[in-house]
A tleap script that builds the chain and sets N, CA, C and O, in Angstrom:
source leaprc.protein.ff14SB
mol = sequence {
  NMET VAL GLN SER MET VAL ARG VAL PHE PHE
  LEU CYS PHE ASP VAL GLN ARG LEU GLN THR
  LEU GLN ILE ILE CGLN
}
set mol.1.N position { -121.597 -99.955 60.911 }
set mol.1.CA position { -123.001 -100.049 60.495 }
set mol.1.C position { -123.677 -101.255 61.173 }
set mol.1.O position { -124.770 -101.135 61.728 }
set mol.2.N position { -123.026 -102.385 61.120 }
set mol.2.CA position { -123.601 -103.569 61.778 }
set mol.2.C position { -123.717 -103.327 63.281 }
set mol.2.O position { -124.686 -103.747 63.914 }
set mol.3.N position { -122.731 -102.655 63.836 }
set mol.3.CA position { -122.743 -102.400 65.277 }
set mol.3.C position { -123.957 -101.555 65.674 }
set mol.3.O position { -124.571 -101.798 66.712 }
set mol.4.N position { -124.296 -100.573 64.852 }
set mol.4.CA position { -125.447 -99.727 65.182 }
set mol.4.C position { -126.741 -100.541 65.106 }
set mol.4.O position { -127.646 -100.338 65.916 }
set mol.5.N position { -126.835 -101.452 64.148 }
set mol.5.CA position { -128.029 -102.297 64.040 }
set mol.5.C position { -128.162 -103.180 65.282 }
set mol.5.O position { -129.252 -103.353 65.828 }
set mol.6.N position { -127.038 -103.727 65.708 }
set mol.6.CA position { -127.054 -104.579 66.905 }
set mol.6.C position { -127.472 -103.750 68.121 }
set mol.6.O position { -128.204 -104.223 68.990 }
set mol.7.N position { -127.003 -102.530 68.165 }
set mol.7.CA position { -127.343 -101.654 69.294 }
set mol.7.C position { -128.851 -101.397 69.315 }
set mol.7.O position { -129.484 -101.442 70.370 }
set mol.8.N position { -129.412 -101.129 68.146 }
set mol.8.CA position { -130.863 -100.881 68.061 }
set mol.8.C position { -131.629 -102.139 68.464 }
set mol.8.O position { -132.646 -102.062 69.154 }
set mol.9.N position { -131.135 -103.291 68.031 }
set mol.9.CA position { -131.804 -104.556 68.377 }
set mol.9.C position { -131.823 -104.748 69.893 }
set mol.9.O position { -132.854 -105.097 70.468 }
set mol.10.N position { -130.692 -104.521 70.528 }
set mol.10.CA position { -130.633 -104.695 71.985 }
set mol.10.C position { -131.513 -103.661 72.682 }
set mol.10.O position { -132.112 -103.944 73.719 }
set mol.11.N position { -131.586 -102.469 72.110 }
set mol.11.CA position { -132.424 -101.430 72.708 }
set mol.11.C position { -133.885 -101.870 72.693 }
set mol.11.O position { -134.584 -101.750 73.699 }
set mol.12.N position { -134.342 -102.378 71.549 }
set mol.12.CA position { -135.733 -102.854 71.445 }
set mol.12.C position { -135.967 -104.012 72.409 }
set mol.12.O position { -137.007 -104.078 73.064 }
set mol.13.N position { -135.008 -104.915 72.494 }
set mol.13.CA position { -135.149 -106.060 73.391 }
set mol.13.C position { -135.250 -105.587 74.844 }
set mol.13.O position { -136.045 -106.115 75.622 }
set mol.14.N position { -134.452 -104.604 75.194 }
set mol.14.CA position { -134.470 -104.076 76.556 }
set mol.14.C position { -135.820 -103.435 76.865 }
set mol.14.O position { -136.359 -103.606 77.958 }
set mol.15.N position { -136.356 -102.703 75.910 }
set mol.15.CA position { -137.655 -102.046 76.120 }
set mol.15.C position { -138.739 -103.102 76.338 }
set mol.15.O position { -139.574 -102.956 77.231 }
set mol.16.N position { -138.731 -104.149 75.539 }
set mol.16.CA position { -139.733 -105.208 75.721 }
set mol.16.C position { -139.586 -105.854 77.094 }
set mol.16.O position { -140.577 -106.129 77.770 }
set mol.17.N position { -138.350 -106.092 77.496 }
set mol.17.CA position { -138.116 -106.723 78.799 }
set mol.17.C position { -138.637 -105.815 79.921 }
set mol.17.O position { -139.253 -106.301 80.870 }
set mol.18.N position { -138.400 -104.520 79.820 }
set mol.18.CA position { -138.877 -103.591 80.844 }
set mol.18.C position { -140.405 -103.595 80.883 }
set mol.18.O position { -140.996 -103.567 81.962 }
set mol.19.N position { -141.041 -103.628 79.727 }
set mol.19.CA position { -142.508 -103.637 79.684 }
set mol.19.C position { -143.044 -104.903 80.342 }
set mol.19.O position { -144.008 -104.837 81.104 }
set mol.20.N position { -142.438 -106.048 80.063 }
set mol.20.CA position { -142.920 -107.298 80.668 }
set mol.20.C position { -142.702 -107.257 82.178 }
set mol.20.O position { -143.533 -107.761 82.934 }
set mol.21.N position { -141.614 -106.675 82.618 }
set mol.21.CA position { -141.364 -106.575 84.062 }
set mol.21.C position { -142.440 -105.712 84.712 }
set mol.21.O position { -142.927 -106.044 85.792 }
set mol.22.N position { -142.815 -104.619 84.074 }
set mol.22.CA position { -143.848 -103.749 84.635 }
set mol.22.C position { -145.177 -104.494 84.686 }
set mol.22.O position { -145.935 -104.352 85.646 }
set mol.23.N position { -145.460 -105.283 83.660 }
set mol.23.CA position { -146.721 -106.037 83.628 }
set mol.23.C position { -146.739 -107.047 84.775 }
set mol.23.O position { -147.764 -107.224 85.433 }
set mol.24.N position { -145.619 -107.700 85.009 }
set mol.24.CA position { -145.534 -108.701 86.082 }
set mol.24.C position { -145.760 -108.037 87.438 }
set mol.24.O position { -146.462 -108.581 88.291 }
set mol.25.N position { -145.175 -106.886 87.631 }
set mol.25.CA position { -145.359 -106.184 88.899 }
set mol.25.C position { -146.754 -105.579 88.947 }
set mol.25.O position { -147.116 -104.941 89.936 }
savepdb mol mol.pdb
quit
């Protein structure tokens, strides 16, 4: 259960990082 929460957290973090990268480009 904790592992799935961590996975979701990293997924959200990755999406934000991708969005910021697109904004920079």
